């Protein structure tokens, strides 16, 4: 293993969709792992051997015990932006490397160029990291394959028609496991300082085509019906902030008729092809058939 050091890596968001798999991939590579959590009870889902620290990005001073003696940090920012500067200053004072889970807001494709409060937050944190001189890598996943479970699984499990806006909008869903594997590799392997990786799946699929893939894997036809943007806003008003709903609708509208933006970054970093959306669905088929 071409490790830069054997110091522990601190993983924030360690129980999240990507962070939890980053933990596994680091352990697979023989890297000591620390996990930061706001709620210690969530650490029960982490593997044995992970050193758990209680801390909160909104209270930067609570990070110090987890950072002392660490070599790198996987940074996932889901907190309000007001403490970002103080957190990044603490990282710069204590560790050598940071890998930041950002978004593809700099990507020249209509899907990623719509007004997006999260992109503004990410861009600000990227500027803070750059100003410190930290050795850094930016990871920018596009649409995650796992979004399909939140979006369509309830209707599919119930045997209902999938009603969704902009069925003709294309994207290249990226497997969460590939995102995590790239993040882990850039945390322990040298040669990724200054890297800026937009991560996508290998193929362009419309939203309606993604539903077709799910049906094909499950062995049954799933009907897809176009929903108006106003219907979508009404349906999701209690599920997601209006800014997120508006961002998604604008992105999908802009992506209609456009081939998805596809990169080779997953293969470039890992040396293996990214998983297809079909592979993701096949490995998570129970999400569409069984209630969690």
PDB file of C-alpha atoms in Angstrom, residues 111 114 143 151-152 162-171 205-211 224-233 244-258:
ATOM      1  CA  UNK A 111     -27.871  19.923 -14.515  1.00  0.00           C
ATOM      2  CA  UNK A 114     -28.875  25.997 -11.398  1.00  0.00           C
ATOM      3  CA  UNK A 143     -26.578  12.396  -8.741  1.00  0.00           C
ATOM      4  CA  UNK A 151     -37.621   9.165  -4.656  1.00  0.00           C
ATOM      5  CA  UNK A 152     -39.292   6.082  -6.103  1.00  0.00           C
ATOM      6  CA  UNK A 162     -44.192   6.219 -10.269  1.00  0.00           C
ATOM      7  CA  UNK A 163     -45.260   9.835 -10.746  1.00  0.00           C
ATOM      8  CA  UNK A 164     -42.344  12.228 -11.174  1.00  0.00           C
ATOM      9  CA  UNK A 165     -41.524  15.477 -13.002  1.00  0.00           C
ATOM     10  CA  UNK A 166     -39.184  15.762 -15.983  1.00  0.00           C
ATOM     11  CA  UNK A 167     -38.959  12.089 -16.827  1.00  0.00           C
ATOM     12  CA  UNK A 168     -36.825  12.982 -19.857  1.00  0.00           C
ATOM     13  CA  UNK A 169     -34.120  14.630 -17.716  1.00  0.00           C
ATOM     14  CA  UNK A 170     -30.864  12.717 -17.995  1.00  0.00           C
ATOM     15  CA  UNK A 171     -28.144  12.049 -15.437  1.00  0.00           C
ATOM     16  CA  UNK A 205     -30.065   7.627 -18.276  1.00  0.00           C
ATOM     17  CA  UNK A 206     -33.241   9.650 -18.162  1.00  0.00           C
ATOM     18  CA  UNK A 207     -35.254   9.475 -14.978  1.00  0.00           C
ATOM     19  CA  UNK A 208     -37.917   7.429 -16.738  1.00  0.00           C
ATOM     20  CA  UNK A 209     -35.215   5.057 -18.009  1.00  0.00           C
ATOM     21  CA  UNK A 210     -33.891   4.615 -14.469  1.00  0.00           C
ATOM     22  CA  UNK A 211     -37.355   3.528 -13.349  1.00  0.00           C
ATOM     23  CA  UNK A 224     -44.080   5.977 -15.116  1.00  0.00           C
ATOM     24  CA  UNK A 225     -46.317   9.014 -15.283  1.00  0.00           C
ATOM     25  CA  UNK A 226     -45.231  12.614 -15.751  1.00  0.00           C
ATOM     26  CA  UNK A 227     -46.012  14.946 -12.853  1.00  0.00           C
ATOM     27  CA  UNK A 228     -46.152  18.742 -13.130  1.00  0.00           C
ATOM     28  CA  UNK A 229     -43.623  20.842 -11.200  1.00  0.00           C
ATOM     29  CA  UNK A 230     -46.426  22.335  -9.085  1.00  0.00           C
ATOM     30  CA  UNK A 231     -47.656  18.865  -8.169  1.00  0.00           C
ATOM     31  CA  UNK A 232     -44.127  17.949  -7.131  1.00  0.00           C
ATOM     32  CA  UNK A 233     -43.793  21.052  -4.966  1.00  0.00           C
ATOM     33  CA  UNK A 244     -33.987  22.086  -2.413  1.00  0.00           C
ATOM     34  CA  UNK A 245     -37.222  21.330  -4.280  1.00  0.00           C
ATOM     35  CA  UNK A 246     -36.771  24.397  -6.490  1.00  0.00           C
ATOM     36  CA  UNK A 247     -33.149  23.466  -7.164  1.00  0.00           C
ATOM     37  CA  UNK A 248     -34.069  19.937  -8.222  1.00  0.00           C
ATOM     38  CA  UNK A 249     -36.862  21.110 -10.504  1.00  0.00           C
ATOM     39  CA  UNK A 250     -34.621  23.701 -12.141  1.00  0.00           C
ATOM     40  CA  UNK A 251     -31.831  21.169 -12.608  1.00  0.00           C
ATOM     41  CA  UNK A 252     -34.097  18.536 -14.133  1.00  0.00           C
ATOM     42  CA  UNK A 253     -35.774  21.071 -16.393  1.00  0.00           C
ATOM     43  CA  UNK A 254     -32.390  22.248 -17.688  1.00  0.00           C
ATOM     44  CA  UNK A 255     -31.227  18.655 -18.237  1.00  0.00           C
ATOM     45  CA  UNK A 256     -34.109  17.628 -20.510  1.00  0.00           C
ATOM     46  CA  UNK A 257     -32.720  16.774 -23.913  1.00  0.00           C
ATOM     47  CA  UNK A 258     -29.113  16.988 -22.711  1.00  0.00           C
TER      48      UNK A 258
END
